Amino acid sequence: DVKVTQSSRYLVKRTGEKVFLECVQDMDHENMFWYRQDPGLGLRLIYFSYDVKMKEKGDIPEGYSVSREKKERFSLILESASTNQTSMYLCASSLRGTGSSEQFFGPGTRLTVL
Amino acid sequence: RKEVEQDPGPFNVPEGATVAFNCTYSNSASQSFFWYRQDCRKEPKLLMSVYSSGNEDGRFTAQLNRASQYISLLIRDSKLSDSATYLCVVETSYDKVIFGPGTSLSVIP
């Protein structure tokens, strides 16, 4: 079974802090994604990566950066956390290929910024 | 207009009922289509892909109408365990997908 793990289930940070969210997948997937999920807005793509050291902006990249130094690990960084970044953050991975393949999600990190 | 739209519900239906969810998408070049299911406080998981010819998996039937840019999911003989949020997902380009906001279903005893 594919397993996608995220470093924390719940996180509380203060405004202005630097926040690291880690995601690891164990199925050798090329693609990795970071989403945030908010009520009424659904999942919105922040950043994605098709390969090591490669990153692409999603729909809402402002205030975030990412790092992919190893194939299995994709990190989301909030350089200076703000209250509007309070959300559920979901990491996902998938195999590369046309016809799209299933995205496998981690359990999510619920981040609260005070 | 949002790229993928769904009726948010909630849909409250009795056990055994048939319920249908609709989804519309704006990008006519979209290539692949899916329904994901998300249980309360859990991550989304793939329910089924949607093919042009329509496809069925047990009590679940998915249909695609490319001309109208419309996708549907039909659930027959609803079970309590079907209670969840159903996400319509559209692949807009190579390996990139857009998730709809989801439709909430509660199946009532």
PDB file of C-alpha atoms in Angstrom:
ATOM      1  CA  ASP A   1       0.000   0.000   0.000  1.00  0.00           C
ATOM      2  CA  VAL A   2       1.107   3.515  -0.742  1.00  0.00           C
ATOM      3  CA  LYS A   3       1.884   5.430   2.333  1.00  0.00           C
ATOM      4  CA  VAL A   4       2.122   9.185   2.522  1.00  0.00           C
ATOM      5  CA  THR A   5       3.060  10.545   5.900  1.00  0.00           C
ATOM      6  CA  GLN A   6       3.088  14.080   7.206  1.00  0.00           C
ATOM      7  CA  SER A   7       5.234  15.233  10.087  1.00  0.00           C
ATOM      8  CA  SER A   8       2.466  16.559  12.318  1.00  0.00           C
ATOM      9  CA  ARG A   9      -1.305  16.110  12.598  1.00  0.00           C
ATOM     10  CA  TYR A  10      -1.770  19.338  14.553  1.00  0.00           C
ATOM     11  CA  LEU A  11       0.448  22.378  14.756  1.00  0.00           C
ATOM     12  CA  VAL A  12       0.034  25.721  16.515  1.00  0.00           C
ATOM     13  CA  LYS A  13       2.334  28.586  15.580  1.00  0.00           C
ATOM     14  CA  ARG A  14       2.516  32.306  16.178  1.00  0.00           C
ATOM     15  CA  THR A  15       2.312  35.037  13.560  1.00  0.00           C
ATOM     16  CA  GLY A  16       5.700  35.650  11.993  1.00  0.00           C
ATOM     17  CA  GLU A  17       7.163  32.245  12.802  1.00  0.00           C
ATOM     18  CA  LYS A  18       8.802  30.139  10.116  1.00  0.00           C
ATOM     19  CA  VAL A  19       6.914  26.868   9.678  1.00  0.00           C
ATOM     20  CA  PHE A  20       8.067  23.642   8.058  1.00  0.00           C
ATOM     21  CA  LEU A  21       5.604  20.961   6.994  1.00  0.00           C
ATOM     22  CA  GLU A  22       7.196  17.701   5.923  1.00  0.00           C
ATOM     23  CA  CYS A  23       5.771  15.026   3.659  1.00  0.00           C
ATOM     24  CA  VAL A  24       7.273  11.636   2.853  1.00  0.00           C
ATOM     25  CA  GLN A  25       6.002   8.968   0.450  1.00  0.00           C
ATOM     26  CA  ASP A  26       7.309   5.442   0.161  1.00  0.00           C
ATOM     27  CA  MET A  27       6.156   4.395  -3.316  1.00  0.00           C
ATOM     28  CA  ASP A  28       8.806   6.024  -5.481  1.00  0.00           C
ATOM     29  CA  HIS A  29       6.274   8.442  -6.978  1.00  0.00           C
ATOM     30  CA  GLU A  30       7.628  11.196  -9.207  1.00  0.00           C
ATOM     31  CA  ASN A  31       4.854  13.709  -8.526  1.00  0.00           C
ATOM     32  CA  MET A  32       4.217  15.363  -5.194  1.00  0.00           C
ATOM     33  CA  PHE A  33       1.724  18.066  -4.294  1.00  0.00           C
ATOM     34  CA  TRP A  34       0.837  20.411  -1.473  1.00  0.00           C
ATOM     35  CA  TYR A  35      -2.774  21.543  -1.040  1.00  0.00           C
ATOM     36  CA  ARG A  36      -4.666  23.503   1.541  1.00  0.00           C
ATOM     37  CA  GLN A  37      -8.286  22.744   2.300  1.00  0.00           C
ATOM     38  CA  ASP A  38     -10.696  25.312   3.661  1.00  0.00           C
ATOM     39  CA  PRO A  39     -14.476  25.049   4.200  1.00  0.00           C
ATOM     40  CA  GLY A  40     -16.404  26.029   1.093  1.00  0.00           C
ATOM     41  CA  LEU A  41     -13.240  26.397  -0.993  1.00  0.00           C
ATOM     42  CA  GLY A  42     -12.216  22.777  -1.381  1.00  0.00           C
ATOM     43  CA  LEU A  43      -8.632  21.750  -2.012  1.00  0.00           C
ATOM     44  CA  ARG A  44      -6.425  24.404  -3.556  1.00  0.00           C
ATOM     45  CA  LEU A  45      -3.035  23.596  -5.018  1.00  0.00           C
ATOM     46  CA  ILE A  46      -0.138  25.505  -3.481  1.00  0.00           C
ATOM     47  CA  TYR A  47       2.900  23.925  -5.170  1.00  0.00           C
ATOM     48  CA  PHE A  48       3.760  20.726  -6.952  1.00  0.00           C
ATOM     49  CA  SER A  49       6.861  18.911  -8.072  1.00  0.00           C
ATOM     50  CA  TYR A  50       7.469  16.448 -10.882  1.00  0.00           C
ATOM     51  CA  ASP A  51      10.995  15.533  -9.904  1.00  0.00           C
ATOM     52  CA  VAL A  52      13.775  16.111  -7.459  1.00  0.00           C
ATOM     53  CA  LYS A  53      14.803  19.781  -7.188  1.00  0.00           C
ATOM     54  CA  MET A  54      11.938  20.710  -9.474  1.00  0.00           C
ATOM     55  CA  LYS A  55       8.950  22.808  -8.373  1.00  0.00           C
ATOM     56  CA  GLU A  56       6.019  24.530  -9.994  1.00  0.00           C
ATOM     57  CA  LYS A  57       3.637  27.099  -8.558  1.00  0.00           C
ATOM     58  CA  GLY A  58       0.075  26.038  -8.101  1.00  0.00           C
ATOM     59  CA  ASP A  59      -2.931  28.302  -7.784  1.00  0.00           C
ATOM     60  CA  ILE A  60      -2.095  29.952  -4.446  1.00  0.00           C
ATOM     61  CA  PRO A  61       1.709  29.987  -3.953  1.00  0.00           C
ATOM     62  CA  GLU A  62       1.932  33.386  -2.254  1.00  0.00           C
ATOM     63  CA  GLY A  63       3.411  33.161   1.217  1.00  0.00           C
ATOM     64  CA  TYR A  64       4.736  29.635   0.662  1.00  0.00           C
ATOM     65  CA  SER A  65       7.848  27.973  -0.679  1.00  0.00           C
ATOM     66  CA  VAL A  66       8.797  24.331  -1.155  1.00  0.00           C
ATOM     67  CA  SER A  67      11.817  22.106  -1.228  1.00  0.00           C
ATOM     68  CA  ARG A  68      12.373  18.730  -2.851  1.00  0.00           C
ATOM     69  CA  GLU A  69      15.916  17.542  -2.246  1.00  0.00           C
ATOM     70  CA  LYS A  70      15.028  13.842  -2.327  1.00  0.00           C
ATOM     71  CA  LYS A  71      12.427  12.025  -4.396  1.00  0.00           C
ATOM     72  CA  GLU A  72      10.485  10.781  -1.393  1.00  0.00           C
ATOM     73  CA  ARG A  73      10.326  14.054   0.526  1.00  0.00           C
ATOM     74  CA  PHE A  74       8.501  17.294  -0.269  1.00  0.00           C
ATOM     75  CA  SER A  75       8.561  20.120   2.250  1.00  0.00           C
ATOM     76  CA  LEU A  76       6.259  23.115   2.485  1.00  0.00           C
ATOM     77  CA  ILE A  77       7.657  26.240   4.114  1.00  0.00           C
ATOM     78  CA  LEU A  78       5.768  29.222   5.467  1.00  0.00           C
ATOM     79  CA  GLU A  79       8.461  31.887   5.672  1.00  0.00           C
ATOM     80  CA  SER A  80       6.467  34.121   8.003  1.00  0.00           C
ATOM     81  CA  ALA A  81       3.224  32.568   9.143  1.00  0.00           C
ATOM     82  CA  SER A  82       0.089  34.692   9.100  1.00  0.00           C
ATOM     83  CA  THR A  83      -3.368  34.076  10.536  1.00  0.00           C
ATOM     84  CA  ASN A  84      -4.864  33.623   7.050  1.00  0.00           C
ATOM     85  CA  GLN A  85      -2.635  30.577   6.640  1.00  0.00           C
ATOM     86  CA  THR A  86      -4.602  28.750   9.327  1.00  0.00           C
ATOM     87  CA  SER A  87      -5.872  25.737   7.404  1.00  0.00           C
ATOM     88  CA  MET A  88      -5.682  22.007   6.794  1.00  0.00           C
ATOM     89  CA  TYR A  89      -2.618  21.166   4.698  1.00  0.00           C
ATOM     90  CA  LEU A  90      -2.646  18.000   2.632  1.00  0.00           C
ATOM     91  CA  CYS A  91       0.270  16.429   0.831  1.00  0.00           C
ATOM     92  CA  ALA A  92      -0.254  14.004  -2.052  1.00  0.00           C
ATOM     93  CA  SER A  93       1.822  11.941  -4.443  1.00  0.00           C
ATOM     94  CA  SER A  94       1.202  10.201  -7.748  1.00  0.00           C
ATOM     95  CA  LEU A  95       2.974   8.377 -10.521  1.00  0.00           C
ATOM     96  CA  ARG A  96       3.912  10.446 -13.511  1.00  0.00           C
ATOM     97  CA  GLY A  97       2.021   9.704 -16.695  1.00  0.00           C
ATOM     98  CA  THR A  98      -0.705  10.738 -19.055  1.00  0.00           C
ATOM     99  CA  GLY A  99      -4.269   9.696 -18.362  1.00  0.00           C
ATOM    100  CA  SER A 100      -3.432  10.746 -14.878  1.00  0.00           C
ATOM    101  CA  SER A 101      -2.951   8.456 -12.009  1.00  0.00           C
ATOM    102  CA  GLU A 102      -4.501   8.366  -8.614  1.00  0.00           C
ATOM    103  CA  GLN A 103      -3.289  10.873  -6.076  1.00  0.00           C
ATOM    104  CA  PHE A 104      -2.532   9.401  -2.673  1.00  0.00           C
ATOM    105  CA  PHE A 105      -2.935  11.757   0.240  1.00  0.00           C
ATOM    106  CA  GLY A 106      -1.327  12.011   3.618  1.00  0.00           C
ATOM    107  CA  PRO A 107      -3.512  12.386   6.724  1.00  0.00           C
ATOM    108  CA  GLY A 108      -3.140  16.163   6.736  1.00  0.00           C
ATOM    109  CA  THR A 109      -1.706  18.753   9.098  1.00  0.00           C
ATOM    110  CA  ARG A 110      -4.114  21.119  10.771  1.00  0.00           C
ATOM    111  CA  LEU A 111      -2.172  24.339  11.245  1.00  0.00           C
ATOM    112  CA  THR A 112      -3.389  27.126  13.494  1.00  0.00           C
ATOM    113  CA  VAL A 113      -1.584  30.459  13.378  1.00  0.00           C
ATOM    114  CA  LEU A 114      -2.292  32.687  16.358  1.00  0.00           C
TER     115      LEU A 114
ATOM    116  CA  ARG B   1     -16.660  31.087 -12.911  1.00  0.00           C
ATOM    117  CA  LYS B   2     -14.875  28.419 -10.872  1.00  0.00           C
ATOM    118  CA  GLU B   3     -13.067  25.741 -12.839  1.00  0.00           C
ATOM    119  CA  VAL B   4     -14.953  22.910 -11.157  1.00  0.00           C
ATOM    120  CA  GLU B   5     -18.344  23.445  -9.534  1.00  0.00           C
ATOM    121  CA  GLN B   6     -20.474  21.181  -7.399  1.00  0.00           C
ATOM    122  CA  ASP B   7     -23.651  21.555  -5.415  1.00  0.00           C
ATOM    123  CA  PRO B   8     -22.305  21.652  -1.830  1.00  0.00           C
ATOM    124  CA  GLY B   9     -25.404  20.052  -0.350  1.00  0.00           C
ATOM    125  CA  PRO B  10     -25.770  18.721   2.234  1.00  0.00           C
ATOM    126  CA  PHE B  11     -27.777  15.878   0.803  1.00  0.00           C
ATOM    127  CA  ASN B  12     -29.657  14.064   3.562  1.00  0.00           C
ATOM    128  CA  VAL B  13     -31.149  10.825   2.271  1.00  0.00           C
ATOM    129  CA  PRO B  14     -32.659   7.726   3.927  1.00  0.00           C
ATOM    130  CA  GLU B  15     -30.953   4.366   3.722  1.00  0.00           C
ATOM    131  CA  GLY B  16     -31.777   2.600   0.477  1.00  0.00           C
ATOM    132  CA  ALA B  17     -32.365   5.792  -1.467  1.00  0.00           C
ATOM    133  CA  THR B  18     -30.775   6.659  -4.786  1.00  0.00           C
ATOM    134  CA  VAL B  19     -28.852   9.918  -4.869  1.00  0.00           C
ATOM    135  CA  ALA B  20     -27.135  11.740  -7.713  1.00  0.00           C
ATOM    136  CA  PHE B  21     -24.375  14.340  -7.599  1.00  0.00           C
ATOM    137  CA  ASN B  22     -23.524  16.688 -10.428  1.00  0.00           C
ATOM    138  CA  CYS B  23     -20.358  18.499 -11.338  1.00  0.00           C
ATOM    139  CA  THR B  24     -19.539  20.980 -14.081  1.00  0.00           C
ATOM    140  CA  TYR B  25     -16.121  22.037 -15.342  1.00  0.00           C
ATOM    141  CA  SER B  26     -15.087  25.057 -17.382  1.00  0.00           C
ATOM    142  CA  ASN B  27     -11.991  23.903 -19.271  1.00  0.00           C
ATOM    143  CA  SER B  28     -13.092  22.114 -22.436  1.00  0.00           C
ATOM    144  CA  ALA B  29      -9.560  20.724 -22.867  1.00  0.00           C
ATOM    145  CA  SER B  30      -9.803  18.731 -19.648  1.00  0.00           C
ATOM    146  CA  GLN B  31      -8.611  15.212 -20.149  1.00  0.00           C
ATOM    147  CA  SER B  32      -9.460  12.956 -17.234  1.00  0.00           C
ATOM    148  CA  PHE B  33     -12.127  12.937 -14.604  1.00  0.00           C
ATOM    149  CA  PHE B  34     -12.506  11.340 -11.200  1.00  0.00           C
ATOM    150  CA  TRP B  35     -14.646  11.112  -8.108  1.00  0.00           C
ATOM    151  CA  TYR B  36     -12.880  11.098  -4.754  1.00  0.00           C
ATOM    152  CA  ARG B  37     -14.462  10.434  -1.386  1.00  0.00           C
ATOM    153  CA  GLN B  38     -13.464  12.205   1.814  1.00  0.00           C
ATOM    154  CA  ASP B  39     -14.666  10.990   5.173  1.00  0.00           C
ATOM    155  CA  CYS B  40     -14.942  13.432   8.052  1.00  0.00           C
ATOM    156  CA  ARG B  41     -11.481  14.456   9.293  1.00  0.00           C
ATOM    157  CA  LYS B  42      -9.802  12.095   6.850  1.00  0.00           C
ATOM    158  CA  GLU B  43      -7.864  12.524   3.629  1.00  0.00           C
ATOM    159  CA  PRO B  44      -9.504  12.208   0.191  1.00  0.00           C
ATOM    160  CA  LYS B  45      -9.336   8.814  -1.500  1.00  0.00           C
ATOM    161  CA  LEU B  46     -10.083   7.840  -5.075  1.00  0.00           C
ATOM    162  CA  LEU B  47     -13.588   6.434  -5.486  1.00  0.00           C
ATOM    163  CA  MET B  48     -13.618   5.915  -9.236  1.00  0.00           C
ATOM    164  CA  SER B  49     -12.424   7.269 -12.535  1.00  0.00           C
ATOM    165  CA  VAL B  50     -14.978   8.564 -15.015  1.00  0.00           C
ATOM    166  CA  TYR B  51     -14.815   7.329 -18.585  1.00  0.00           C
ATOM    167  CA  SER B  52     -16.494   8.738 -21.665  1.00  0.00           C
ATOM    168  CA  SER B  53     -18.613   5.633 -22.039  1.00  0.00           C
ATOM    169  CA  GLY B  54     -19.724   5.782 -18.426  1.00  0.00           C
ATOM    170  CA  ASN B  55     -18.696   3.249 -15.848  1.00  0.00           C
ATOM    171  CA  GLU B  56     -20.174   1.342 -12.966  1.00  0.00           C
ATOM    172  CA  ASP B  57     -18.661  -0.085  -9.807  1.00  0.00           C
ATOM    173  CA  GLY B  58     -21.228  -1.927  -7.746  1.00  0.00           C
ATOM    174  CA  ARG B  59     -23.774   0.602  -6.503  1.00  0.00           C
ATOM    175  CA  PHE B  60     -21.855   3.526  -7.994  1.00  0.00           C
ATOM    176  CA  THR B  61     -22.248   4.797 -11.558  1.00  0.00           C
ATOM    177  CA  ALA B  62     -20.244   7.653 -13.053  1.00  0.00           C
ATOM    178  CA  GLN B  63     -21.073   9.430 -16.288  1.00  0.00           C
ATOM    179  CA  LEU B  64     -19.339  12.062 -18.389  1.00  0.00           C
ATOM    180  CA  ASN B  65     -20.877  14.429 -20.911  1.00  0.00           C
ATOM    181  CA  ARG B  66     -18.038  16.232 -22.679  1.00  0.00           C
ATOM    182  CA  ALA B  67     -20.342  18.360 -24.816  1.00  0.00           C
ATOM    183  CA  SER B  68     -22.022  19.815 -21.735  1.00  0.00           C
ATOM    184  CA  GLN B  69     -18.852  19.637 -19.616  1.00  0.00           C
ATOM    185  CA  TYR B  70     -20.732  17.757 -16.967  1.00  0.00           C
ATOM    186  CA  ILE B  71     -19.946  14.770 -14.734  1.00  0.00           C
ATOM    187  CA  SER B  72     -22.307  12.836 -12.515  1.00  0.00           C
ATOM    188  CA  LEU B  73     -22.148  10.237  -9.777  1.00  0.00           C
ATOM    189  CA  LEU B  74     -25.124   8.049  -8.963  1.00  0.00           C
ATOM    190  CA  ILE B  75     -25.295   6.022  -5.758  1.00  0.00           C
ATOM    191  CA  ARG B  76     -27.975   3.353  -5.556  1.00  0.00           C
ATOM    192  CA  ASP B  77     -29.266   1.672  -2.398  1.00  0.00           C
ATOM    193  CA  SER B  78     -27.463   4.142  -0.112  1.00  0.00           C
ATOM    194  CA  LYS B  79     -25.754   2.759   2.990  1.00  0.00           C
ATOM    195  CA  LEU B  80     -24.931   4.552   6.216  1.00  0.00           C
ATOM    196  CA  SER B  81     -21.265   4.048   5.335  1.00  0.00           C
ATOM    197  CA  ASP B  82     -21.722   6.144   2.181  1.00  0.00           C
ATOM    198  CA  SER B  83     -21.932   9.276   4.345  1.00  0.00           C
ATOM    199  CA  ALA B  84     -18.993  11.418   3.272  1.00  0.00           C
ATOM    200  CA  THR B  85     -18.045  14.339   1.068  1.00  0.00           C
ATOM    201  CA  TYR B  86     -17.730  13.523  -2.624  1.00  0.00           C
ATOM    202  CA  LEU B  87     -15.160  15.496  -4.593  1.00  0.00           C
ATOM    203  CA  CYS B  88     -15.316  15.927  -8.336  1.00  0.00           C
ATOM    204  CA  VAL B  89     -11.799  16.066  -9.793  1.00  0.00           C
ATOM    205  CA  VAL B  90     -10.766  17.200 -13.269  1.00  0.00           C
ATOM    206  CA  GLU B  91      -7.345  16.835 -14.830  1.00  0.00           C
ATOM    207  CA  THR B  92      -6.674  20.067 -16.694  1.00  0.00           C
ATOM    208  CA  SER B  93      -3.156  19.367 -17.907  1.00  0.00           C
ATOM    209  CA  TYR B  94      -0.363  16.890 -17.561  1.00  0.00           C
ATOM    210  CA  ASP B  95      -0.695  15.394 -14.110  1.00  0.00           C
ATOM    211  CA  LYS B  96      -2.333  18.519 -12.667  1.00  0.00           C
ATOM    212  CA  VAL B  97      -5.836  18.234 -11.282  1.00  0.00           C
ATOM    213  CA  ILE B  98      -8.474  20.611  -9.963  1.00  0.00           C
ATOM    214  CA  PHE B  99     -10.664  19.526  -7.071  1.00  0.00           C
ATOM    215  CA  GLY B 100     -14.240  20.683  -6.782  1.00  0.00           C
ATOM    216  CA  PRO B 101     -15.445  22.002  -3.422  1.00  0.00           C
ATOM    217  CA  GLY B 102     -17.259  18.739  -2.674  1.00  0.00           C
ATOM    218  CA  THR B 103     -20.814  17.614  -2.022  1.00  0.00           C
ATOM    219  CA  SER B 104     -21.715  16.447   1.457  1.00  0.00           C
ATOM    220  CA  LEU B 105     -23.871  13.329   1.809  1.00  0.00           C
ATOM    221  CA  SER B 106     -25.523  12.093   4.988  1.00  0.00           C
ATOM    222  CA  VAL B 107     -27.364   8.795   4.842  1.00  0.00           C
ATOM    223  CA  ILE B 108     -29.921   8.596   7.606  1.00  0.00           C
ATOM    224  CA  PRO B 109     -31.174   5.369   9.242  1.00  0.00           C
TER     225      PRO B 109
END
